[in-house]
mmCIF file of C-alpha atoms in Angstrom:
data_model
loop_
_atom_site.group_PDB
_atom_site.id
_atom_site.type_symbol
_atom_site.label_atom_id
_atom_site.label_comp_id
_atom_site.label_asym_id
_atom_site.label_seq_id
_atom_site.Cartn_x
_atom_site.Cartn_y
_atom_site.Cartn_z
ATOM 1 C CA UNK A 1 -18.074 -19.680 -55.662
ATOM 2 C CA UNK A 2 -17.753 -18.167 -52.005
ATOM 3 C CA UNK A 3 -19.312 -20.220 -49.097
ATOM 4 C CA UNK A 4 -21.688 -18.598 -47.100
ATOM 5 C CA UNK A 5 -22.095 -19.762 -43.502
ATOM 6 C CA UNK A 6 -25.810 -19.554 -42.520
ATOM 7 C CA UNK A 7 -25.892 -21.342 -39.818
ATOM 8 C CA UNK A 8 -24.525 -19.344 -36.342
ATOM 9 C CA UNK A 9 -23.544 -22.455 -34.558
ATOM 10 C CA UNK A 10 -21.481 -23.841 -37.404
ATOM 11 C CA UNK A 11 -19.400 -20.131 -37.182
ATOM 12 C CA UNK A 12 -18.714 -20.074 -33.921
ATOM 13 C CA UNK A 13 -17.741 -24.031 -34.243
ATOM 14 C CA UNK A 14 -15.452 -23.424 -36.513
ATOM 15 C CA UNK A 15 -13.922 -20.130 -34.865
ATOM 16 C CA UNK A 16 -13.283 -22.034 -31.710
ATOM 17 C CA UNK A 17 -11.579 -24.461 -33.702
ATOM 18 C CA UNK A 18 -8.935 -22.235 -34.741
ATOM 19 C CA UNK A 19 -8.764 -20.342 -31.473
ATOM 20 C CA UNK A 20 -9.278 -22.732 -28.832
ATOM 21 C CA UNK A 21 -9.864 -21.270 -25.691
ATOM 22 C CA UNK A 22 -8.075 -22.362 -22.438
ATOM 23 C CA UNK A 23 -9.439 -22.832 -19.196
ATOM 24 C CA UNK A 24 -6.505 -21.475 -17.315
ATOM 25 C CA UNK A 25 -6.173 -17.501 -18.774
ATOM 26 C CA UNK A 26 -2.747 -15.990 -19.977
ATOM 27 C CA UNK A 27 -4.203 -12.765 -17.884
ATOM 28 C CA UNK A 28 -1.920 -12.015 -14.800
ATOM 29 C CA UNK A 29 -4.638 -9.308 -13.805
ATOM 30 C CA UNK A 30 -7.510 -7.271 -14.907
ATOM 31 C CA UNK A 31 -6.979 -3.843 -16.418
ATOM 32 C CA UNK A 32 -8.469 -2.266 -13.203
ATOM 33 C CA UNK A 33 -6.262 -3.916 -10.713
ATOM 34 C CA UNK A 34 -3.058 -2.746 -10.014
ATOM 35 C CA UNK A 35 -1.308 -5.707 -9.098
ATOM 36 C CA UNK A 36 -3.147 -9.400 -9.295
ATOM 37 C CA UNK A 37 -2.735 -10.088 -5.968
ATOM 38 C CA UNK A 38 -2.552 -8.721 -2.019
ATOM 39 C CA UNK A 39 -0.759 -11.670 0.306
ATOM 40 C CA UNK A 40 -1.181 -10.522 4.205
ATOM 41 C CA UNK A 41 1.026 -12.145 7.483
ATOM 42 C CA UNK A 42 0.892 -10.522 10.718
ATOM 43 C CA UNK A 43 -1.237 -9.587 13.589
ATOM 44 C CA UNK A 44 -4.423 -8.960 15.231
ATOM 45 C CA UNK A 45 -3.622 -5.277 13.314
ATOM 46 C CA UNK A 46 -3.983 -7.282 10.185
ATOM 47 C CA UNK A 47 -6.441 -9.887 10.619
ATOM 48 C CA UNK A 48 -9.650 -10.231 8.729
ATOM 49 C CA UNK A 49 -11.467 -13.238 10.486
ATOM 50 C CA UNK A 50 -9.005 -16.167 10.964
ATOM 51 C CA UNK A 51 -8.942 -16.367 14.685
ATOM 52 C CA UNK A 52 -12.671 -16.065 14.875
ATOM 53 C CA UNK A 53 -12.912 -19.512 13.277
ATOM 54 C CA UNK A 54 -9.930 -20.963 15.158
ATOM 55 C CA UNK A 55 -11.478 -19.647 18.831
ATOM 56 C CA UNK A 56 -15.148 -21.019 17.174
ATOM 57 C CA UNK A 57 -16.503 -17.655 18.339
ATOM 58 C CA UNK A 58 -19.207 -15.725 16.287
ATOM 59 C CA UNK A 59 -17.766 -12.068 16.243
ATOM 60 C CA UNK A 60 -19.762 -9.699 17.575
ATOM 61 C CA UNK A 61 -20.685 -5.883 17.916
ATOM 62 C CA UNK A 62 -19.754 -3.332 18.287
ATOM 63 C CA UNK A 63 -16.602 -4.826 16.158
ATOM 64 C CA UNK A 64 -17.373 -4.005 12.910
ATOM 65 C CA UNK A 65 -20.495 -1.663 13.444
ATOM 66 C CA UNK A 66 -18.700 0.491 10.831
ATOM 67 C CA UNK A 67 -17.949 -2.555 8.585
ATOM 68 C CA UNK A 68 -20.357 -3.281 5.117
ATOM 69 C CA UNK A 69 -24.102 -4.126 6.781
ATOM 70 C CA UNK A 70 -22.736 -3.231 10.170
ATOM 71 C CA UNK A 71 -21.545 -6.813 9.705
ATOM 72 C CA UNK A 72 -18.840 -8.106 12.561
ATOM 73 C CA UNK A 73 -16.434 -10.421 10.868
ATOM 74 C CA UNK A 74 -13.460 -10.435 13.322
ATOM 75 C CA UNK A 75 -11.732 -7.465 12.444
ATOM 76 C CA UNK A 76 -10.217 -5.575 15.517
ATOM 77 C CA UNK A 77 -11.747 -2.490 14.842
ATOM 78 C CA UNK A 78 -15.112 -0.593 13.832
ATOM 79 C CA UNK A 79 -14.865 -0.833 10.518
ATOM 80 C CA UNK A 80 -11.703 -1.437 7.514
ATOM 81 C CA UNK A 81 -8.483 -2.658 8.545
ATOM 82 C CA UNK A 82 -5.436 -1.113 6.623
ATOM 83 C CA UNK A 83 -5.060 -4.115 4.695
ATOM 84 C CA UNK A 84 -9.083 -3.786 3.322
ATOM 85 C CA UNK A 85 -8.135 -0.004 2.474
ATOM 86 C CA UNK A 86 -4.846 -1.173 0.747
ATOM 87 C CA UNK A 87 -6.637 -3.924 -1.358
ATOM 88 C CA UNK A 88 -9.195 -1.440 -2.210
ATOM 89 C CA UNK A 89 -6.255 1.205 -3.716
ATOM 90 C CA UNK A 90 -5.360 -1.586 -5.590
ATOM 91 C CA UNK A 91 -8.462 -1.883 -7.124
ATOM 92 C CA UNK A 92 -8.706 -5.699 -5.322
ATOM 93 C CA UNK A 93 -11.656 -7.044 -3.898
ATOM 94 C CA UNK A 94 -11.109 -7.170 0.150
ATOM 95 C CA UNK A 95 -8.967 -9.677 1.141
ATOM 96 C CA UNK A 96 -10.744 -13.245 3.129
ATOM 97 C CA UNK A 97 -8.912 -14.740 5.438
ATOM 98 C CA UNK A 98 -7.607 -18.039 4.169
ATOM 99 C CA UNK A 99 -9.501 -20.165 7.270
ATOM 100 C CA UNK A 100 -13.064 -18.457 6.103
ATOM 101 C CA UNK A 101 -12.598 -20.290 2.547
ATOM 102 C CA UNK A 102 -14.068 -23.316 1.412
ATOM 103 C CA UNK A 103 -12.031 -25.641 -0.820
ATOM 104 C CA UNK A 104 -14.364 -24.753 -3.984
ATOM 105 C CA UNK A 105 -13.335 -20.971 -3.001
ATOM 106 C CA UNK A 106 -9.451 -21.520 -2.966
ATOM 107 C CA UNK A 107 -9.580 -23.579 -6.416
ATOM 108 C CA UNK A 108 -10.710 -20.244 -7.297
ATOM 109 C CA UNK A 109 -9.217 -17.118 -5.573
ATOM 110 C CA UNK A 110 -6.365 -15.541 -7.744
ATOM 111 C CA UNK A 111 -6.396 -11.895 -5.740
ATOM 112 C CA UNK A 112 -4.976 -12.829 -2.224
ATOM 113 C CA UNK A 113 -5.421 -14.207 0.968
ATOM 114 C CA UNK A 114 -4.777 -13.129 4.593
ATOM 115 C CA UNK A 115 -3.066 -15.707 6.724
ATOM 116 C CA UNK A 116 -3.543 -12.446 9.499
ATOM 117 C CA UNK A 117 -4.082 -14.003 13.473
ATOM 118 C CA UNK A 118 -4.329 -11.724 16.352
ATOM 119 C CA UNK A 119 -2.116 -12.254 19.013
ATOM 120 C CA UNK A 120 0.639 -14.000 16.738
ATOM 121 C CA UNK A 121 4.167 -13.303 16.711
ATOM 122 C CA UNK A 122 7.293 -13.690 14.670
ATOM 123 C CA UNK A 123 8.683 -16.242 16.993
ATOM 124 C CA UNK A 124 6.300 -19.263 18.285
ATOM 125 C CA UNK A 125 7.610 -19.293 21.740
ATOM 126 C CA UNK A 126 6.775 -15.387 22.044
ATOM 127 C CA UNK A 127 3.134 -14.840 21.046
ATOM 128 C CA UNK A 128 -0.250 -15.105 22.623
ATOM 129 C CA UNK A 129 -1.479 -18.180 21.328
ATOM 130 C CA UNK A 130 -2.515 -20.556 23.560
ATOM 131 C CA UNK A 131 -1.480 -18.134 26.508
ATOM 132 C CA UNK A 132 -3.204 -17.414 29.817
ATOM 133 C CA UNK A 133 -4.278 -14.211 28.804
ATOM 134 C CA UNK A 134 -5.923 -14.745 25.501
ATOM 135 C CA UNK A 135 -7.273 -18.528 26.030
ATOM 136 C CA UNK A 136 -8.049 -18.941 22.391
ATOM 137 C CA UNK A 137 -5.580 -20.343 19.562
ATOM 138 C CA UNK A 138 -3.591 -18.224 16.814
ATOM 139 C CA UNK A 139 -1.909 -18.730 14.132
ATOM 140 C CA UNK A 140 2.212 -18.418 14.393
ATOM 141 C CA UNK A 141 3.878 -16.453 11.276
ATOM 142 C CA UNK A 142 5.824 -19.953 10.597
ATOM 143 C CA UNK A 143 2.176 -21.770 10.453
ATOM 144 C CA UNK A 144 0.823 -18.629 8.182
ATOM 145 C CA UNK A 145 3.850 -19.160 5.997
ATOM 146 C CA UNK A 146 3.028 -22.534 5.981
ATOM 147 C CA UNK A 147 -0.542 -22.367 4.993
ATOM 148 C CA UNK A 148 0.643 -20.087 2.283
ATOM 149 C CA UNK A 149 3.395 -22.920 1.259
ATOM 150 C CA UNK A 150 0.693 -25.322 1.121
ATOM 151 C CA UNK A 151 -2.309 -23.094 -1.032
ATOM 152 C CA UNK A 152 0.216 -22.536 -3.567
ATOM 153 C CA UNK A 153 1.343 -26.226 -4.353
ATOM 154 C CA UNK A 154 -2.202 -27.286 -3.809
ATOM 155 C CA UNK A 155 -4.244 -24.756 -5.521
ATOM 156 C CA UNK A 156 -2.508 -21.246 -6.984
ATOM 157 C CA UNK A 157 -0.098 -23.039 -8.939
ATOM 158 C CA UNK A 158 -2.488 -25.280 -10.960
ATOM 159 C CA UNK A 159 -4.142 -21.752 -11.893
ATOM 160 C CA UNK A 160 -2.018 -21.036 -14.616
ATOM 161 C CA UNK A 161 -0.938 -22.516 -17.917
ATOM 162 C CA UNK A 162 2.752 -22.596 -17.026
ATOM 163 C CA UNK A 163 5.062 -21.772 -14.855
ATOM 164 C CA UNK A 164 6.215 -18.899 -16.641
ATOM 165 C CA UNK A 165 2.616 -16.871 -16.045
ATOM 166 C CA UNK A 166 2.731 -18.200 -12.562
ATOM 167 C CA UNK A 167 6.027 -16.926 -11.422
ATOM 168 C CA UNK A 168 5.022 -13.246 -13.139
ATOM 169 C CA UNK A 169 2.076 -13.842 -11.177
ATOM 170 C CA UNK A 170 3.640 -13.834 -8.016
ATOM 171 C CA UNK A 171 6.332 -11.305 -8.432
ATOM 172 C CA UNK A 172 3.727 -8.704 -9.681
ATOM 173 C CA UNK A 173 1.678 -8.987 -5.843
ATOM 174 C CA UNK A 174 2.368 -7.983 -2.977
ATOM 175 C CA UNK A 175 3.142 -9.587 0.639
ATOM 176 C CA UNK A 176 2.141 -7.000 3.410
ATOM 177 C CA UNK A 177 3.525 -7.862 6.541
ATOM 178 C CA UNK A 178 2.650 -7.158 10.178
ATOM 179 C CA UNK A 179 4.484 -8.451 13.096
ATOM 180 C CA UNK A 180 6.579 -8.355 15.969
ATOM 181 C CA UNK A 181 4.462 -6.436 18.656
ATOM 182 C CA UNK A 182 3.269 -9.221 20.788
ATOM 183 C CA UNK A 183 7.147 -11.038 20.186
ATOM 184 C CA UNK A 184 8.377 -7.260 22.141
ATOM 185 C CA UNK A 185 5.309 -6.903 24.596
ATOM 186 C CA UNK A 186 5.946 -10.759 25.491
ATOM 187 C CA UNK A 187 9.717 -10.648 26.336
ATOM 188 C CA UNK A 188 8.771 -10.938 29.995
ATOM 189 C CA UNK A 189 11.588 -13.500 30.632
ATOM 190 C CA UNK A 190 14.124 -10.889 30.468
ATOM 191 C CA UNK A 191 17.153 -13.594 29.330
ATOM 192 C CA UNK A 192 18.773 -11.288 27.204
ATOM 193 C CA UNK A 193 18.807 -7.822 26.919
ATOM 194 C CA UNK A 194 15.852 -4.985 25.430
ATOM 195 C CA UNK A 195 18.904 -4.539 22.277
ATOM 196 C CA UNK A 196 20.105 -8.422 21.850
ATOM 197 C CA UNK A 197 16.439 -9.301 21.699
ATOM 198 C CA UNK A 198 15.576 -6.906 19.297
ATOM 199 C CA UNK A 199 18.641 -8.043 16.837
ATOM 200 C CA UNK A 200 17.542 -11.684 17.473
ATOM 201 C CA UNK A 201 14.125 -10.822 16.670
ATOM 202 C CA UNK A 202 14.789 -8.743 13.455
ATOM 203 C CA UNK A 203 17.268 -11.951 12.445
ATOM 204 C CA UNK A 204 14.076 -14.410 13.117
ATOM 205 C CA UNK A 205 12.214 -12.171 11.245
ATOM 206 C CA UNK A 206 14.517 -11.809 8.172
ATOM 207 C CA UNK A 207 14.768 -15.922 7.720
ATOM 208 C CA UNK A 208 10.716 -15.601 7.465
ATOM 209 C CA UNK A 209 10.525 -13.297 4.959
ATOM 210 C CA UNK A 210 13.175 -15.280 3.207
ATOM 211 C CA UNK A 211 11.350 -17.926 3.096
ATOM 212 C CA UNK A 212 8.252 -15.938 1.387
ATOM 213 C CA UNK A 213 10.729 -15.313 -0.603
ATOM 214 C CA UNK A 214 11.707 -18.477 -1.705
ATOM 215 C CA UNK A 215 8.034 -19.498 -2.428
ATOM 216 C CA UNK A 216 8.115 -16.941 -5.168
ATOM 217 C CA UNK A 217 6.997 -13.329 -3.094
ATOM 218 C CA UNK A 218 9.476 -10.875 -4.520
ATOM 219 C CA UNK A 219 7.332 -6.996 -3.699
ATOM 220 C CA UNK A 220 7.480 -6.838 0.144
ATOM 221 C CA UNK A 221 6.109 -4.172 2.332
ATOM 222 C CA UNK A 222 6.685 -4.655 5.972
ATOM 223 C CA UNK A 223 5.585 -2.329 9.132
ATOM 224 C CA UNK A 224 7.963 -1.670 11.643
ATOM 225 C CA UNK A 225 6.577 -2.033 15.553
ATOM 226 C CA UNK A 226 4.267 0.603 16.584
ATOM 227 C CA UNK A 227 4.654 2.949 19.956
ATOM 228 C CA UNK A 228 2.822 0.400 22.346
ATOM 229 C CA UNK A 229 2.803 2.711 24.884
ATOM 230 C CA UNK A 230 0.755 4.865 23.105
ATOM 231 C CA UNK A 231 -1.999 2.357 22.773
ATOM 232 C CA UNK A 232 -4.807 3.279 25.649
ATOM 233 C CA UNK A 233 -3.816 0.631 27.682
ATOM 234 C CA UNK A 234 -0.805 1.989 28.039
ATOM 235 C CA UNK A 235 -2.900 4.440 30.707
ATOM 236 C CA UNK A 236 -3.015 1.277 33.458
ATOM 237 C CA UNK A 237 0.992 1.264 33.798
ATOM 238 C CA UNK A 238 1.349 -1.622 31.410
ATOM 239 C CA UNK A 239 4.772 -0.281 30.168
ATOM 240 C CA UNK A 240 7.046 1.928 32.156
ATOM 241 C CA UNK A 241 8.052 3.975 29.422
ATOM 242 C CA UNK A 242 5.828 7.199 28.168
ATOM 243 C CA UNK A 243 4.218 7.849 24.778
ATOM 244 C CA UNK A 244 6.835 9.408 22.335
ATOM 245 C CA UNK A 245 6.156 12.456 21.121
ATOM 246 C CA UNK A 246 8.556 12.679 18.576
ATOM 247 C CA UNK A 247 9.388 9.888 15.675
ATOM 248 C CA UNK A 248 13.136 10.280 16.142
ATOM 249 C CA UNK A 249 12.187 8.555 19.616
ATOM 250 C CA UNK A 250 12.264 5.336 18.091
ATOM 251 C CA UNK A 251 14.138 2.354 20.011
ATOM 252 C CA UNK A 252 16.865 -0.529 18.009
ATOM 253 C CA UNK A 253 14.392 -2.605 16.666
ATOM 254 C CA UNK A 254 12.730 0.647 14.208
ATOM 255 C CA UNK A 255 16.373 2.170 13.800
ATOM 256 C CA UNK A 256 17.731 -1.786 12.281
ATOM 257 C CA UNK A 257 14.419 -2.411 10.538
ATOM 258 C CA UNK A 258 15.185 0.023 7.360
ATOM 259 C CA UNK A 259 18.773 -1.546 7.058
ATOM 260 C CA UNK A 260 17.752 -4.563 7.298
ATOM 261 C CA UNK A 261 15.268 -4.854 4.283
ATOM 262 C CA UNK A 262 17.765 -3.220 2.372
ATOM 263 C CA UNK A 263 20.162 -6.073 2.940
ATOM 264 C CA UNK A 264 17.673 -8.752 2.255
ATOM 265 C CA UNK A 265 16.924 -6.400 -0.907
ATOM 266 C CA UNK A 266 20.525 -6.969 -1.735
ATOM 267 C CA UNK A 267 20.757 -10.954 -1.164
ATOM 268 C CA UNK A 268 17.355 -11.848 -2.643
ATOM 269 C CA UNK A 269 17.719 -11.175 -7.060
ATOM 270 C CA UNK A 270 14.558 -9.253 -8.242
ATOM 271 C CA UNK A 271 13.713 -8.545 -4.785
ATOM 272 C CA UNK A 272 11.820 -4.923 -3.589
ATOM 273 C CA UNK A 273 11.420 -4.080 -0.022
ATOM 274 C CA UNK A 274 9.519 -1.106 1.295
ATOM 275 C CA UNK A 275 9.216 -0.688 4.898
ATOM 276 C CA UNK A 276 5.788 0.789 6.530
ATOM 277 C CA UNK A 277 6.935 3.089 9.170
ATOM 278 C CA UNK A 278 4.068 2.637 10.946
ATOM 279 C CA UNK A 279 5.891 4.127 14.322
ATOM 280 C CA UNK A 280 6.164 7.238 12.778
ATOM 281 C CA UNK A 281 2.820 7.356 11.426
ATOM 282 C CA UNK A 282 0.709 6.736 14.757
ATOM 283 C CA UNK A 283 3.543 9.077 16.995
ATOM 284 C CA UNK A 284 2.880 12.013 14.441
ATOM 285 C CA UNK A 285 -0.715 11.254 13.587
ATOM 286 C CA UNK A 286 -1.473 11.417 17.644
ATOM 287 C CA UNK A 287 0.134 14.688 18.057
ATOM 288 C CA UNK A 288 -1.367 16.210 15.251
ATOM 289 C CA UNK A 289 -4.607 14.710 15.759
ATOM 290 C CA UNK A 290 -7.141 17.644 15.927
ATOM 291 C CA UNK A 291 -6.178 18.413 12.555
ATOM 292 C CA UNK A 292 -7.505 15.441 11.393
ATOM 293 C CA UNK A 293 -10.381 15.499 13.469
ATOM 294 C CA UNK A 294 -9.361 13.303 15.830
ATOM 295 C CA UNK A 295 -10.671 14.687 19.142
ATOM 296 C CA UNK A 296 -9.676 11.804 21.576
ATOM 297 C CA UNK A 297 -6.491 10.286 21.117
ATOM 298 C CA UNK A 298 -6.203 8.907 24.605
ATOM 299 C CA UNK A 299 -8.909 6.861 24.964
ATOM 300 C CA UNK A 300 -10.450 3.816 23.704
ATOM 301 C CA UNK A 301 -13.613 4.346 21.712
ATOM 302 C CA UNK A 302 -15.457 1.105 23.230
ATOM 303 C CA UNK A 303 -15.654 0.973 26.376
ATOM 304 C CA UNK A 304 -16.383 4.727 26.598
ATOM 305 C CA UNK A 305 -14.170 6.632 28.481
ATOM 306 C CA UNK A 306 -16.175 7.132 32.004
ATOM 307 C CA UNK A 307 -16.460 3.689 31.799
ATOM 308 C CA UNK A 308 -12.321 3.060 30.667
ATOM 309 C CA UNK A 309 -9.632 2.615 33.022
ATOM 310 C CA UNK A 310 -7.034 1.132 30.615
ATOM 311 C CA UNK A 311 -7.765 -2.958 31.426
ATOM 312 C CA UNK A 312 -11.415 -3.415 30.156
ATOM 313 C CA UNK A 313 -11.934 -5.272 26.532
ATOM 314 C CA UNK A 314 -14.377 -4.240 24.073
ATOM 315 C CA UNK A 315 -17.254 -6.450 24.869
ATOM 316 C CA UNK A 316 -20.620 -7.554 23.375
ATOM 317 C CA UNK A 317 -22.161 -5.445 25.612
ATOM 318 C CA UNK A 318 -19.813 -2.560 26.425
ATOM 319 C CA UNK A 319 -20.377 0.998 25.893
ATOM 320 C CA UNK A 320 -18.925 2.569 22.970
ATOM 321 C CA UNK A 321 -18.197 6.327 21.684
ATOM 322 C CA UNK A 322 -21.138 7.634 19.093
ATOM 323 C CA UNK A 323 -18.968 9.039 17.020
ATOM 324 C CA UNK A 324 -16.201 6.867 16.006
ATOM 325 C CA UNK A 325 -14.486 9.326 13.435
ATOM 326 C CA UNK A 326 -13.296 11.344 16.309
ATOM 327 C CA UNK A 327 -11.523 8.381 17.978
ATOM 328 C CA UNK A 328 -7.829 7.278 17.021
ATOM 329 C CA UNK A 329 -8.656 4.019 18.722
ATOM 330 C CA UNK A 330 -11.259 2.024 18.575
ATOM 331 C CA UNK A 331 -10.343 -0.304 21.501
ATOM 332 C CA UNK A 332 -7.034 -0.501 24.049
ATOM 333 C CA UNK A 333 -4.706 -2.257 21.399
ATOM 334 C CA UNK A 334 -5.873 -1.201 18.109
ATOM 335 C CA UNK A 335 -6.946 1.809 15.529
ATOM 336 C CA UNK A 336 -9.972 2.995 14.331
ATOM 337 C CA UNK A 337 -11.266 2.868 11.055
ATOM 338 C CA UNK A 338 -10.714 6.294 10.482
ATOM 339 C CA UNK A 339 -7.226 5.805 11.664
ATOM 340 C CA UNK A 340 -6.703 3.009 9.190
ATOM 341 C CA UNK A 341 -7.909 5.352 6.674
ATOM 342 C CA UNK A 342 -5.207 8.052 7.021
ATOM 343 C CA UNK A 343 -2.517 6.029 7.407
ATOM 344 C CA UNK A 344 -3.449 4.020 4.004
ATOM 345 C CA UNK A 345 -3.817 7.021 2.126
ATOM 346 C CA UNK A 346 -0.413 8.447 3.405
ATOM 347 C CA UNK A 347 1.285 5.010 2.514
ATOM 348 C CA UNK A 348 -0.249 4.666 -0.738
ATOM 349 C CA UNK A 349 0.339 8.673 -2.049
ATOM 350 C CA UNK A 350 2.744 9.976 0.388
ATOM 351 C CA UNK A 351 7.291 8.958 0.565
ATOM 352 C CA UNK A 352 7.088 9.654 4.635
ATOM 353 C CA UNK A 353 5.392 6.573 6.258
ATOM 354 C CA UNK A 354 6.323 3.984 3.421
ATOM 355 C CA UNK A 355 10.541 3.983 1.816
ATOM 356 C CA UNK A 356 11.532 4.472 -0.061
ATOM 357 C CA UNK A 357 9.095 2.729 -2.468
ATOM 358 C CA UNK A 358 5.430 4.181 -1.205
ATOM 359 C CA UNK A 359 2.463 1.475 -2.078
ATOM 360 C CA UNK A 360 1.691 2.825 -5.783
ATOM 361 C CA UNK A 361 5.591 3.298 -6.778
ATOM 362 C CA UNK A 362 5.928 -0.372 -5.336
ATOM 363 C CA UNK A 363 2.881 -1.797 -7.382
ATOM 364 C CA UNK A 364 4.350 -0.156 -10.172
ATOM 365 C CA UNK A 365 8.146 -1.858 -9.716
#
């Protein structure tokens, strides 16, 4: 005679018994995302909030008066940085900065963290931090990579049921990294040549990203240095050389980047590097800018320009531009979101700003 089970409980009792679940899931990622996780290292470009909380300083407007709730949170710029339009191609959630978490949080977090500080460099004795003209603390890429080295043993690694489903884990995401601006805008010393620092600096640069490596990153895209002397504060004489007009102008740090990756591609095993020509991107985007609607690409959106001579900061009380859609900058160093927006898209869709691997063919590798 069959057994009939009327009671629910003693069902699902006996169904978990057979199939017992697991705390830890054998899931690398949900069907929606396109890779499980979005790892960020670089610059003020980059960074979502983690110098905020080192400096102790409540961000302010008009930072971030283009943001979710018109909501500052120490981004450098109105609104989305490229890394919050990146995670949201991905189909991520944005991406915290690590120094916002709580400990409950990190025992948690599977999609990514960004390590991002403004005013950091690739080598410690070469950034901002600590420097006369920033007076506020940053975080060094070594000290990112290190805070990386240390979430992983201490949190991301007990995530998973085996190191099998961890190591997919971490060669299916991606490491975006952003460096080496302040490194070239701080070579002030002048103790080797513009060239022999440049190869020094894309050698210090390489050991870094081998060491990302060798905690288990394997999809790399990395941005190449962007024209600082197109930045607006370029208009006060800060560098003696004039805004390109052409991306063929590029100097020996871009024209060594490219080969570069593609060596490390070719001494790190199941290993893909794309680079982010992000020099190309804001040379061609600013002389093409009214077709985008860009109608200022000289100026600074905050302060406004009658009030801009190329040395003000955006302030807590400064004026800024209506209309920030119109601006390619949204201060003297860094883009707008708009900006951010164009270049993302072109990285993500396009084969001319990110090689040869553009951000969907890379999530895909």
């Amino acid at each position: 005679m069959p057994i009939v089970l009327r009671n629910s409980t003693l069902l699902i009792f006996l169904i978990f018994s057979i199939f017992p679940l697991s705390l830890k899931s054998d899931k690398i990622f949900k069907s929606n995302q396109k890779v499980p996780a979005l790892y960020i290292f670089g610059d003020s470009l980059v960074d979502s909030g983690n110098n905020a909380v080192l400096a102790g300083l409540k961000p302010r407007l008009p930072y971030g008066i283009d943001f979710y709730q018109r909501k500052p949170t120490g981004r450098a710029t109105n609104g989305k940085t490229v890394v919050d339009f990146f995670a949201l191609q991905l189909g991520l959630p944005l991406v915290p900065a690590y120094l916002t978490m709580s400990e409950s949080e990190k025992r948690k977090i599977t999609t990514g963290l960004n390590y991002a500080s403004g005013g950091s460099g690739i080598l410690p004795s070469s950034h901002n931090c600590n420097s006369v003209k920033t007076e506020y603390p940053c975080l060094p890429l070594d000290t990112q990579i290190y805070l990386y080295e240390d979430f992983v043993q201490r949190y991301l690694s007990n995530m998973f049921k085996n190191k099998a489903d961890f190591d997919k884990y971490q060669s299916r995401a991606i490491f975006f990294v952003s460096t080496g601006i302040n490194d070239q805008s701080n070579n002030l010393t002048k103790q080797m040549s513009a060239d022999k620092f440049d190869d020094y600096l894309l050698g210090q640069l390489a050991i870094r990203l081998k060491r990302l490596y060798s905690l288990g990153a394997r999809k790399f895209l990395v941005n190449n240095l962007p024209p600082r002397e197109c930045f607006p504060a370029s208009q006060n004489g800060r560098y003696k050389e004039s805004c390109p007009t052409s991306a063929a102008a590029k100097k020996r740090y871009n024209i060594v980047f490219p080969k570069m990756l593609k060596k490390l591609q070719s001494q790190l095993p199941g290993s893909v590097f794309s680079q982010s020509d992000y020099f190309k991107f804001l040379v061609e985007f600013k002389v093409k800018a009214m077709n985008y609607g860009i109608r200022d690409a000289l100026h600074a959106c905050c302060p406004k320009k009658q009030h801009y001579h190329g040395t003000e900061s955006c302030l807590a009380n400064s004026t800024y531009c209506e209309n920030r859609d119109t601006h390619l900058f949204f201060d003297m160093f860094h883009p707008s979101q708009i900006t951010n927006n164009f270049y993302t898209k072109k990285c993500f869709n396009e084969s001319s700003i990110c090689t040869p691997l553009n951000l969907m063919q890379l999530a895909q590798a």
